């Protein structure tokens, strides 16, 4: 019982080498995605401006308000925005698409709410005699509840 457990003997170096190879592979995948976004970022920003220009304006207003409230955090946000511009362009493009979808759904909902008549389906209730015609049910028997012997009741 004392030797129960899972242990790997002699494979410590192999696990370490495998971990290093996985991390190197993840680095090259991330580098490729970042390079792809770097080349696509001008098109993504232009697309975000075309789809919904207010998204980019709201981001710039956010950066300016951050500069006014706390100068150091505003400068750090600007530096991160410049360094991570490809990622920021992708995020702003996605947000512009999402905002457009939300706006269209709100317009469709407002149009549906503002319509003069509400779509409904009239439900006709069948008469009571018609509902019971097809059912042959036996009479309902109520179960009898047996009272348990209660010595407390005998005290009074």
Short mmCIF file of C-alpha atoms in Angstrom, two decimals:
data_model
loop_
_atom_site.label_atom_id
_atom_site.label_comp_id
_atom_site.label_asym_id
_atom_site.label_seq_id
_atom_site.Cartn_x
_atom_site.Cartn_y
_atom_site.Cartn_z
CA UNK A 1 0.00 0.00 0.00
CA UNK A 2 2.89 2.36 0.63
CA UNK A 3 4.06 2.26 -2.99
CA UNK A 4 0.78 3.24 -4.57
CA UNK A 5 0.84 6.21 -6.88
CA UNK A 6 1.94 7.26 -10.31
CA UNK A 7 5.54 8.09 -10.97
CA UNK A 8 7.65 8.47 -14.07
CA UNK A 9 11.23 7.38 -13.68
CA UNK A 10 13.89 8.59 -16.02
CA UNK A 11 11.49 10.49 -18.27
CA UNK A 12 11.89 13.89 -16.64
CA UNK A 13 14.18 15.17 -19.35
CA UNK A 14 11.87 13.87 -22.09
CA UNK A 15 8.90 15.68 -20.54
CA UNK A 16 10.92 18.88 -20.32
CA UNK A 17 12.02 18.60 -23.96
CA UNK A 18 8.41 17.93 -25.03
CA UNK A 19 7.24 21.00 -23.07
CA UNK A 20 9.88 23.18 -24.71
CA UNK A 21 8.88 21.92 -28.17
CA UNK A 22 5.20 22.63 -27.48
CA UNK A 23 6.01 26.16 -26.30
CA UNK A 24 8.18 26.79 -29.37
CA UNK A 25 5.35 25.56 -31.61
CA UNK A 26 2.84 27.83 -29.84
CA UNK A 27 5.25 30.76 -30.27
CA UNK A 28 5.48 30.24 -34.03
CA UNK A 29 1.70 29.86 -34.33
CA UNK A 30 1.16 33.10 -32.40
CA UNK A 31 3.84 34.83 -34.48
CA UNK A 32 2.09 33.72 -37.70
CA UNK A 33 -1.30 34.96 -36.49
CA UNK A 34 0.23 38.27 -35.41
CA UNK A 35 1.95 38.67 -38.81
CA UNK A 36 -1.31 37.89 -40.61
CA UNK A 37 -3.14 40.47 -38.49
CA UNK A 38 -0.33 42.97 -39.13
CA UNK A 39 -0.91 42.73 -42.88
CA UNK A 40 -4.70 42.74 -42.53
CA UNK A 41 -4.94 45.53 -39.93
CA UNK A 42 -5.29 48.48 -42.38
CA UNK A 43 -8.14 46.67 -44.12
CA UNK A 44 -9.72 45.80 -40.78
CA UNK A 45 -9.60 49.43 -39.62
CA UNK A 46 -11.08 50.66 -42.91
CA UNK A 47 -13.75 47.96 -42.68
CA UNK A 48 -14.55 49.00 -39.11
CA UNK A 49 -14.85 52.62 -40.25
CA UNK A 50 -17.22 51.63 -43.06
CA UNK A 51 -19.34 49.31 -40.93
CA UNK A 52 -19.66 51.55 -37.87
CA UNK A 53 -17.37 54.55 -37.52
CA UNK A 54 -18.68 55.26 -34.02
CA UNK A 55 -16.83 52.22 -32.69
CA UNK A 56 -13.45 53.75 -33.46
CA UNK A 57 -14.58 57.18 -32.29
CA UNK A 58 -15.73 55.69 -28.99
CA UNK A 59 -12.35 53.98 -28.56
CA UNK A 60 -10.53 57.27 -29.19
CA UNK A 61 -12.84 59.05 -26.73
CA UNK A 62 -12.06 56.34 -24.18
CA UNK A 63 -8.30 56.86 -24.62
CA UNK A 64 -8.68 60.66 -24.31
CA UNK A 65 -10.80 60.37 -21.17
CA UNK A 66 -8.23 57.97 -19.73
CA UNK A 67 -5.52 60.55 -20.44
CA UNK A 68 -7.55 63.24 -18.68
CA UNK A 69 -8.32 61.11 -15.61
CA UNK A 70 -4.93 59.48 -15.18
CA UNK A 71 -2.07 60.57 -17.42
CA UNK A 72 0.16 57.58 -16.70
CA UNK A 73 -2.49 54.98 -17.47
CA UNK A 74 -3.47 56.93 -20.60
CA UNK A 75 0.11 56.89 -21.86
CA UNK A 76 0.38 53.16 -21.09
CA UNK A 77 -2.88 52.54 -22.99
CA UNK A 78 -1.56 54.48 -25.99
CA UNK A 79 1.71 52.51 -25.94
CA UNK A 80 -0.18 49.21 -25.76
CA UNK A 81 -2.46 50.38 -28.57
CA UNK A 82 0.53 51.10 -30.80
CA UNK A 83 2.35 47.86 -29.94
CA UNK A 84 -0.79 45.74 -30.24
CA UNK A 85 -2.23 47.60 -33.23
CA UNK A 86 -2.91 44.44 -35.29
CA UNK A 87 -4.84 42.87 -32.41
CA UNK A 88 -6.60 46.17 -31.68
CA UNK A 89 -7.65 46.44 -35.34
CA UNK A 90 -9.15 42.95 -35.21
CA UNK A 91 -10.96 43.70 -31.96
CA UNK A 92 -12.36 47.00 -33.26
CA UNK A 93 -13.49 45.30 -36.49
CA UNK A 94 -15.25 42.58 -34.50
CA UNK A 95 -16.86 45.16 -32.23
CA UNK A 96 -18.07 47.14 -35.25
CA UNK A 97 -19.66 43.99 -36.70
CA UNK A 98 -21.24 43.18 -33.36
CA UNK A 99 -22.57 46.73 -32.93
CA UNK A 100 -24.09 46.63 -36.42
CA UNK A 101 -25.82 43.33 -35.65
CA UNK A 102 -27.20 44.70 -32.37
CA UNK A 103 -28.42 47.86 -34.08
CA UNK A 104 -30.23 45.84 -36.77
CA UNK A 105 -31.87 43.64 -34.15
CA UNK A 106 -33.00 46.73 -32.21
CA UNK A 107 -34.46 48.27 -35.37
CA UNK A 108 -36.31 45.05 -36.19
CA UNK A 109 -37.67 44.88 -32.65
CA UNK A 110 -38.73 48.54 -32.72
CA UNK A 111 -40.43 48.02 -36.08
CA UNK A 112 -42.26 44.99 -34.74
CA UNK A 113 -43.34 46.86 -31.60
CA UNK A 114 -44.50 49.92 -33.54
CA UNK A 115 -46.73 47.98 -35.91
CA UNK A 116 -50.42 48.81 -35.62
CA UNK A 117 -51.68 45.29 -35.18
CA UNK A 118 -50.17 42.50 -33.19
CA UNK A 119 -49.93 39.10 -34.82
CA UNK A 120 -51.88 36.52 -32.90
CA UNK A 121 -53.58 33.23 -33.39
CA UNK A 122 -57.14 32.77 -32.28
CA UNK A 123 -57.62 29.69 -30.15
CA UNK A 124 -61.11 28.18 -30.16
CA UNK A 125 -62.02 26.36 -26.98
CA UNK A 126 -64.01 23.20 -27.58
CA UNK A 127 -67.20 22.78 -25.62
CA UNK A 128 -67.08 20.65 -22.52
CA UNK A 129 -69.23 17.87 -23.97
CA UNK A 130 -67.01 17.58 -27.03
CA UNK A 131 -63.86 17.20 -24.96
CA UNK A 132 -65.16 14.23 -22.94
CA UNK A 133 -66.72 12.28 -25.83
CA UNK A 134 -63.66 10.20 -26.65
CA UNK A 135 -62.62 9.38 -23.08
CA UNK A 136 -63.99 6.43 -21.13
CA UNK A 137 -62.45 6.83 -17.72
CA UNK A 138 -63.34 4.84 -14.62
CA UNK A 139 -64.67 6.79 -11.66
CA UNK A 140 -62.04 8.39 -9.51
CA UNK A 141 -61.49 6.67 -6.19
CA UNK A 142 -60.08 8.75 -3.38
CA UNK A 143 -57.56 6.91 -1.26
CA UNK A 144 -58.56 6.61 2.38
CA UNK A 145 -56.05 8.00 4.79
CA UNK A 146 -55.58 5.85 7.87
CA UNK A 147 -55.01 7.67 11.10
CA UNK A 148 -52.02 6.53 13.03
CA UNK A 149 -52.32 5.77 16.72
CA UNK A 150 -51.56 8.93 18.58
CA UNK A 151 -51.11 8.65 22.33
CA UNK A 152 -50.88 12.40 22.67
CA UNK A 153 -54.57 12.81 21.75
CA UNK A 154 -55.57 10.46 24.58
CA UNK A 155 -54.06 12.78 27.16
CA UNK A 156 -56.75 15.42 26.70
#
